[in-house]
Amino acid sequence: MSGTLLVVGDVVTDIVARHDAPLAAGTDTAAEIRTLPGGAGANVACWAAYSSCSDVALLGRVGADSVAWHEEALTRAGVRPLLAVDPEAATGTVISLVDTGAGAERTFLTDSGASLRLSPADWSADLLDGVAWLHLSGYLFFSAEGRALVSAALRSACARGVPVSVDPASAGFLTELGPDRFLALAEGVEILLPSRDEAELLSGAGGAEDAAAKLSGRFPLVVVTSGVAGAVVAQRGAVRARVPSVSAVARDSTGAGDAFTGAFLAARLRGAGPPEAATEGCRAGALAVARVGGRPPPRRERPGPATPAGEDPDPPSESDRAHDPRQGQKS
């Protein structure tokens, strides 16, 4: 399928703090802290470009405080930035607390900032010119402006025959919104890409397989990710494939689901079937957890036959350390 992958979603600044010891309340806890470009929508776009999607564009909203930094990071990753600049709100910020002693599991503190203000005013049906696939980040569903944008984008895509995918993004926010409300807003979506927790919330079923099968009665294709348990592919009310995960030494699980989604969509656009695309997604997820932050390695270092699956061909070095957009200094 030739054409552009258009991703609509959040662009944020990630502050990743990796700590070995449990957090010590009321005092200091030693940590390795980095400031990096992130956001689920932006991460998906970057991983799709890294996975050889020939043309990827991202529509998002940021504050004037860091627009140039984010545009440069996206462009360097091979993504065309279509960023609206908010005149009032700052770029969203996420503090990611990564417990290296617990499988690199992360906890987020989220200030969505300008990303929650992405609205129908930022949308035009002309954005779909030349677009083969539209992907909507689930974070759009968690603000009134974002939900209005989802509705407008789905109407435009339906009118033009452009298929749409959605990843629900956050089990916590999904609980606040309500599963029924999310499902109603996502009507007409072709591919749903939830995590196991999100799939269980949306379906009311226990376990990835039962949840995927139930949701696939509502969406044409459902792919549920379960970390080390791999992924489940379901269509027409039944599980069609079980895809194993790829082993990796976990450093930071931030963005692993975004990596899966980006690589999955890139593979589908190249013509891969759902199981093969899910396999590509699992490989990207393994590479993601071996890195710090939610973005892929530099595009010049795409993994090839000599790079074992799940091994980072370009581990972060001092020269790769991102600049803090607020201070202009290395973090």
Short mmCIF file of C-alpha atoms in Angstrom, two decimals:
data_model
loop_
_atom_site.label_atom_id
_atom_site.label_comp_id
_atom_site.label_asym_id
_atom_site.label_seq_id
_atom_site.Cartn_x
_atom_site.Cartn_y
_atom_site.Cartn_z
CA MET A 1 0.00 0.00 0.00
CA SER A 2 1.74 3.16 -1.17
CA GLY A 3 1.19 6.52 0.44
CA THR A 4 1.73 8.42 3.66
CA LEU A 5 1.19 7.22 7.20
CA LEU A 6 -0.36 10.14 9.08
CA VAL A 7 -0.16 9.92 12.86
CA VAL A 8 -2.25 12.29 14.97
CA GLY A 9 -1.33 12.49 18.62
CA ASP A 10 0.74 13.78 21.46
CA VAL A 11 4.21 15.28 21.45
CA VAL A 12 5.74 15.70 24.90
CA THR A 13 9.05 16.13 26.65
CA ASP A 14 10.05 13.03 28.62
CA ILE A 15 12.11 13.28 31.78
CA VAL A 16 13.28 9.72 32.39
CA ALA A 17 14.61 8.91 35.86
CA ARG A 18 16.12 5.41 36.24
CA HIS A 19 16.64 4.39 39.86
CA ASP A 20 18.03 1.17 41.34
CA ALA A 21 16.74 1.53 44.89
CA PRO A 22 13.12 2.02 45.98
CA LEU A 23 12.06 5.67 46.14
CA ALA A 24 12.94 7.12 49.53
CA ALA A 25 10.11 9.34 50.72
CA GLY A 26 11.18 12.68 52.14
CA THR A 27 14.81 12.49 51.01
CA ASP A 28 17.07 11.76 48.04
CA THR A 29 17.09 8.73 45.77
CA ALA A 30 20.03 8.45 43.38
CA ALA A 31 18.95 8.22 39.74
CA GLU A 32 20.17 8.55 36.16
CA ILE A 33 18.06 11.35 34.65
CA ARG A 34 17.72 12.28 30.99
CA THR A 35 15.51 14.73 29.11
CA LEU A 36 14.29 13.32 25.80
CA PRO A 37 11.65 13.93 23.13
CA GLY A 38 8.61 11.70 23.57
CA GLY A 39 4.86 11.37 23.40
CA ALA A 40 2.97 8.26 22.31
CA GLY A 41 1.91 9.69 18.95
CA ALA A 42 5.36 11.05 18.17
CA ASN A 43 7.01 7.81 19.25
CA VAL A 44 4.75 5.74 16.97
CA ALA A 45 5.61 7.99 14.02
CA CYS A 46 9.34 7.73 14.69
CA TRP A 47 9.26 3.93 15.02
CA ALA A 48 7.26 3.65 11.79
CA ALA A 49 9.89 5.73 9.98
CA TYR A 50 12.67 3.68 11.57
CA SER A 51 10.90 0.52 10.36
CA SER A 52 11.21 1.70 6.75
CA CYS A 53 7.84 3.37 6.29
CA SER A 54 8.70 5.61 3.35
CA ASP A 55 6.64 8.66 4.33
CA VAL A 56 5.44 9.44 7.85
CA ALA A 57 3.84 12.68 9.02
CA LEU A 58 2.81 13.69 12.53
CA LEU A 59 0.11 16.16 13.53
CA GLY A 60 0.50 17.36 17.11
CA ARG A 61 0.39 20.43 19.32
CA VAL A 62 3.26 21.87 21.35
CA GLY A 63 4.12 25.04 23.20
CA ALA A 64 6.37 27.75 21.85
CA ASP A 65 8.85 26.81 24.58
CA SER A 66 10.20 23.79 22.70
CA VAL A 67 8.71 23.65 19.21
CA ALA A 68 12.08 23.97 17.43
CA TRP A 69 13.62 21.18 19.56
CA HIS A 70 10.75 18.80 18.84
CA GLU A 71 10.61 19.64 15.14
CA GLU A 72 14.33 18.96 14.80
CA ALA A 73 14.07 15.63 16.65
CA LEU A 74 11.17 14.46 14.47
CA THR A 75 12.85 15.55 11.25
CA ARG A 76 16.05 13.78 12.26
CA ALA A 77 14.00 10.62 12.82
CA GLY A 78 12.54 10.81 9.32
CA VAL A 79 9.13 12.18 10.29
CA ARG A 80 7.50 15.25 8.73
CA PRO A 81 6.38 17.42 11.68
CA LEU A 82 3.01 19.13 11.34
CA LEU A 83 3.07 20.88 14.69
CA ALA A 84 0.57 23.48 15.81
CA VAL A 85 2.10 25.95 18.27
CA ASP A 86 -0.07 26.73 21.27
CA PRO A 87 0.11 30.42 22.24
CA GLU A 88 -0.73 29.74 25.88
CA ALA A 89 0.08 26.22 27.05
CA ALA A 90 3.56 24.77 27.37
CA THR A 91 4.56 21.51 25.72
CA GLY A 92 3.39 18.51 27.71
CA THR A 93 5.86 16.90 30.09
CA VAL A 94 5.99 13.33 31.38
CA ILE A 95 8.20 12.26 34.25
CA SER A 96 8.94 8.56 33.81
CA LEU A 97 10.16 6.81 36.95
CA VAL A 98 11.90 3.61 35.86
CA ASP A 99 12.63 1.03 38.55
CA THR A 100 15.64 -0.84 37.17
CA GLY A 101 15.24 -3.44 39.90
CA ALA A 102 11.73 -4.38 38.75
CA GLY A 103 12.21 -5.29 35.10
CA ALA A 104 12.59 -1.62 34.09
CA GLU A 105 8.89 -1.09 34.75
CA ARG A 106 7.90 2.56 34.64
CA THR A 107 5.47 4.86 36.39
CA PHE A 108 4.36 8.08 34.72
CA LEU A 109 3.67 11.53 36.15
CA THR A 110 1.89 13.33 33.31
CA ASP A 111 1.29 16.99 32.55
CA SER A 112 -0.26 16.81 29.08
CA GLY A 113 0.04 20.55 28.49
CA ALA A 114 -0.51 21.69 24.91
CA SER A 115 -1.07 18.15 23.61
CA LEU A 116 -4.52 18.08 25.24
CA ARG A 117 -5.45 21.21 23.29
CA LEU A 118 -5.12 19.58 19.85
CA SER A 119 -8.58 20.20 18.41
CA PRO A 120 -10.68 20.24 15.21
CA ALA A 121 -9.22 23.71 14.55
CA ASP A 122 -5.91 21.94 13.87
CA TRP A 123 -7.54 19.43 11.51
CA SER A 124 -8.32 19.68 7.81
CA ALA A 125 -9.53 16.95 5.47
CA ASP A 126 -6.75 18.12 3.14
CA LEU A 127 -4.29 16.54 5.57
CA LEU A 128 -5.42 13.19 4.13
CA ASP A 129 -4.21 14.05 0.62
CA GLY A 130 -1.91 11.19 -0.35
CA VAL A 131 -2.46 9.40 2.97
CA ALA A 132 -2.75 5.61 2.86
CA TRP A 133 -3.28 5.12 6.60
CA LEU A 134 -4.37 7.28 9.54
CA HIS A 135 -3.32 6.41 13.08
CA LEU A 136 -4.87 8.12 16.11
CA SER A 137 -3.17 8.08 19.50
CA GLY A 138 -5.50 7.06 22.30
CA TYR A 139 -4.47 10.11 24.31
CA LEU A 140 -6.71 12.14 21.98
CA PHE A 141 -9.72 10.46 23.58
CA PHE A 142 -8.98 11.91 27.02
CA SER A 143 -9.84 15.58 26.41
CA ALA A 144 -12.95 17.26 25.00
CA GLU A 145 -10.92 18.91 22.23
CA GLY A 146 -9.21 15.66 21.36
CA ARG A 147 -12.49 13.74 21.20
CA ALA A 148 -13.91 16.34 18.83
CA LEU A 149 -10.79 15.95 16.68
CA VAL A 150 -11.18 12.16 16.68
CA SER A 151 -14.74 12.52 15.39
CA ALA A 152 -13.70 14.97 12.67
CA ALA A 153 -10.74 12.85 11.58
CA LEU A 154 -12.81 9.66 11.46
CA ARG A 155 -15.46 11.37 9.34
CA SER A 156 -12.83 12.63 6.92
CA ALA A 157 -11.10 9.25 6.73
CA CYS A 158 -14.39 7.41 6.16
CA ALA A 159 -15.35 9.82 3.38
CA ARG A 160 -12.03 9.19 1.63
CA GLY A 161 -11.80 5.47 2.31
CA VAL A 162 -8.65 5.85 4.44
CA PRO A 163 -8.29 3.05 7.03
CA VAL A 164 -7.77 4.09 10.65
CA SER A 165 -6.01 2.48 13.61
CA VAL A 166 -6.06 3.42 17.29
CA ASP A 167 -4.00 2.45 20.32
CA PRO A 168 -5.93 3.14 23.58
CA ALA A 169 -2.70 4.48 25.18
CA SER A 170 -3.43 4.50 28.93
CA ALA A 171 -5.34 2.10 31.15
CA GLY A 172 -5.53 4.75 33.85
CA PHE A 173 -7.06 7.45 31.65
CA LEU A 174 -9.23 4.81 29.95
CA THR A 175 -10.76 3.92 33.30
CA GLU A 176 -11.60 7.58 33.93
CA LEU A 177 -13.15 8.02 30.47
CA GLY A 178 -15.11 4.77 30.62
CA PRO A 179 -14.74 1.78 28.26
CA ASP A 180 -18.18 2.19 26.69
CA ARG A 181 -17.51 5.81 25.84
CA PHE A 182 -14.15 4.96 24.28
CA LEU A 183 -15.67 2.15 22.19
CA ALA A 184 -18.43 4.43 20.93
CA LEU A 185 -15.90 7.10 19.92
CA ALA A 186 -13.75 4.50 18.14
CA GLU A 187 -16.56 3.14 16.00
CA GLY A 188 -15.36 2.77 12.42
CA VAL A 189 -11.74 2.08 13.38
CA GLU A 190 -10.22 -0.80 11.42
CA ILE A 191 -7.37 -1.83 13.74
CA LEU A 192 -7.33 -1.61 17.54
CA LEU A 193 -3.93 -2.03 19.20
CA PRO A 194 -4.42 -2.22 22.99
CA SER A 195 -2.16 -3.55 25.71
CA ARG A 196 -3.48 -6.47 27.72
CA ASP A 197 -4.67 -4.19 30.54
CA GLU A 198 -6.44 -1.91 28.08
CA ALA A 199 -8.01 -4.84 26.22
CA GLU A 200 -9.35 -6.34 29.44
CA LEU A 201 -10.86 -2.98 30.43
CA LEU A 202 -12.49 -2.49 27.04
CA SER A 203 -13.81 -6.03 26.68
CA GLY A 204 -14.64 -6.97 30.25
CA ALA A 205 -12.90 -10.29 29.56
CA GLY A 206 -9.95 -11.73 31.45
CA GLY A 207 -6.72 -12.58 29.63
CA ALA A 208 -5.27 -11.31 26.38
CA GLU A 209 -6.76 -14.01 24.17
CA ASP A 210 -10.34 -13.76 25.43
CA ALA A 211 -10.17 -9.96 25.38
CA ALA A 212 -8.77 -9.89 21.84
CA ALA A 213 -11.38 -12.35 20.56
CA LYS A 214 -14.23 -10.38 22.11
CA LEU A 215 -13.02 -7.03 20.80
CA SER A 216 -12.52 -8.45 17.31
CA GLY A 217 -16.26 -8.89 17.14
CA ARG A 218 -16.40 -5.10 17.13
CA PHE A 219 -13.25 -4.16 15.20
CA PRO A 220 -12.04 -5.94 12.03
CA LEU A 221 -8.56 -6.54 13.45
CA VAL A 222 -7.40 -6.49 17.08
CA VAL A 223 -3.81 -6.99 18.20
CA VAL A 224 -3.24 -7.20 21.95
CA THR A 225 0.29 -6.80 23.32
CA SER A 226 1.36 -8.45 26.56
CA GLY A 227 5.03 -7.59 27.06
CA VAL A 228 7.11 -10.72 27.54
CA ALA A 229 4.05 -12.81 26.65
CA GLY A 230 4.13 -11.45 23.09
CA ALA A 231 1.05 -10.49 21.11
CA VAL A 232 -2.31 -11.98 20.16
CA VAL A 233 -3.94 -11.35 16.77
CA ALA A 234 -7.72 -11.70 16.56
CA GLN A 235 -10.24 -11.31 13.75
CA ARG A 236 -13.95 -12.04 13.41
CA GLY A 237 -14.37 -13.06 17.03
CA ALA A 238 -11.50 -15.55 17.24
CA VAL A 239 -7.76 -15.60 17.91
CA ARG A 240 -5.92 -16.11 14.62
CA ALA A 241 -2.29 -16.00 15.76
CA ARG A 242 -0.09 -15.93 18.84
CA VAL A 243 3.21 -14.15 18.33
CA PRO A 244 6.05 -14.68 20.82
CA SER A 245 8.03 -11.81 22.26
CA VAL A 246 11.71 -11.26 21.51
CA SER A 247 14.11 -11.46 24.43
CA ALA A 248 15.96 -8.33 25.44
CA VAL A 249 17.82 -6.91 28.42
CA ALA A 250 15.35 -4.33 29.70
CA ARG A 251 16.68 -0.86 30.51
CA ASP A 252 13.47 1.19 30.17
CA SER A 253 10.02 -0.01 29.09
CA THR A 254 8.94 3.52 28.11
CA GLY A 255 7.61 3.49 24.55
CA ALA A 256 7.69 -0.28 24.03
CA GLY A 257 4.03 -0.31 23.01
CA ASP A 258 4.61 2.68 20.72
CA ALA A 259 7.50 0.82 19.07
CA PHE A 260 5.27 -2.18 18.48
CA THR A 261 2.55 -0.02 16.95
CA GLY A 262 4.91 1.92 14.68
CA ALA A 263 6.64 -1.20 13.37
CA PHE A 264 3.32 -3.04 13.00
CA LEU A 265 1.81 -0.26 10.90
CA ALA A 266 4.95 0.07 8.77
CA ALA A 267 4.84 -3.65 8.05
CA ARG A 268 1.15 -3.55 7.17
CA LEU A 269 1.77 -0.67 4.77
CA ARG A 270 4.45 -2.81 3.10
CA GLY A 271 1.85 -5.53 2.60
CA ALA A 272 2.64 -7.86 5.51
CA GLY A 273 -0.18 -9.92 6.99
CA PRO A 274 -1.24 -9.34 10.62
CA PRO A 275 0.91 -12.14 12.15
CA GLU A 276 4.01 -11.03 10.23
CA ALA A 277 3.38 -7.40 11.15
CA ALA A 278 2.96 -8.40 14.82
CA THR A 279 6.30 -10.21 14.62
CA GLU A 280 7.92 -6.99 13.40
CA GLY A 281 6.19 -5.16 16.24
CA CYS A 282 7.60 -7.54 18.84
CA ARG A 283 11.10 -7.07 17.44
CA ALA A 284 10.75 -3.30 17.70
CA GLY A 285 9.36 -3.59 21.23
CA ALA A 286 12.41 -5.60 22.28
CA LEU A 287 14.72 -2.98 20.80
CA ALA A 288 12.77 -0.25 22.59
CA VAL A 289 13.07 -1.74 26.07
CA ALA A 290 16.83 -2.09 25.58
CA ARG A 291 17.08 1.71 25.16
CA VAL A 292 16.40 4.65 27.44
CA GLY A 293 13.43 6.71 26.30
CA GLY A 294 10.65 6.02 23.82
CA ARG A 295 12.36 6.74 20.50
CA PRO A 296 14.33 4.43 18.16
CA PRO A 297 18.06 4.60 17.44
CA PRO A 298 19.27 7.05 14.79
CA ARG A 299 17.93 6.10 11.35
CA ARG A 300 21.44 5.49 10.02
CA GLU A 301 21.56 2.47 12.31
CA ARG A 302 18.53 0.46 11.24
CA PRO A 303 18.94 -3.15 12.40
CA GLY A 304 20.05 -5.54 9.66
CA PRO A 305 20.89 -9.24 9.45
CA ALA A 306 24.00 -8.76 11.57
CA THR A 307 22.06 -7.20 14.44
CA PRO A 308 20.45 -9.76 16.80
CA ALA A 309 16.76 -9.13 17.42
CA GLY A 310 16.21 -7.05 20.52
CA GLU A 311 19.79 -5.79 20.63
CA ASP A 312 20.33 -2.07 20.25
CA PRO A 313 22.71 -1.46 17.32
CA ASP A 314 23.43 2.00 18.65
CA PRO A 315 23.29 2.16 22.46
CA PRO A 316 22.99 5.71 23.81
CA SER A 317 26.32 7.49 24.01
CA GLU A 318 27.31 10.85 25.44
CA SER A 319 27.02 12.44 21.99
CA ASP A 320 23.44 11.18 21.67
CA ARG A 321 22.26 12.62 24.96
CA ALA A 322 19.34 14.92 24.21
CA HIS A 323 19.37 18.62 24.99
CA ASP A 324 16.94 19.89 27.55
CA PRO A 325 14.58 22.11 25.50
CA ARG A 326 14.00 24.35 28.49
CA GLN A 327 17.65 25.04 29.30
CA GLY A 328 19.56 24.42 26.08
CA GLN A 329 22.01 22.24 28.04
CA LYS A 330 22.70 18.54 28.04
CA SER A 331 20.72 16.58 30.57
#
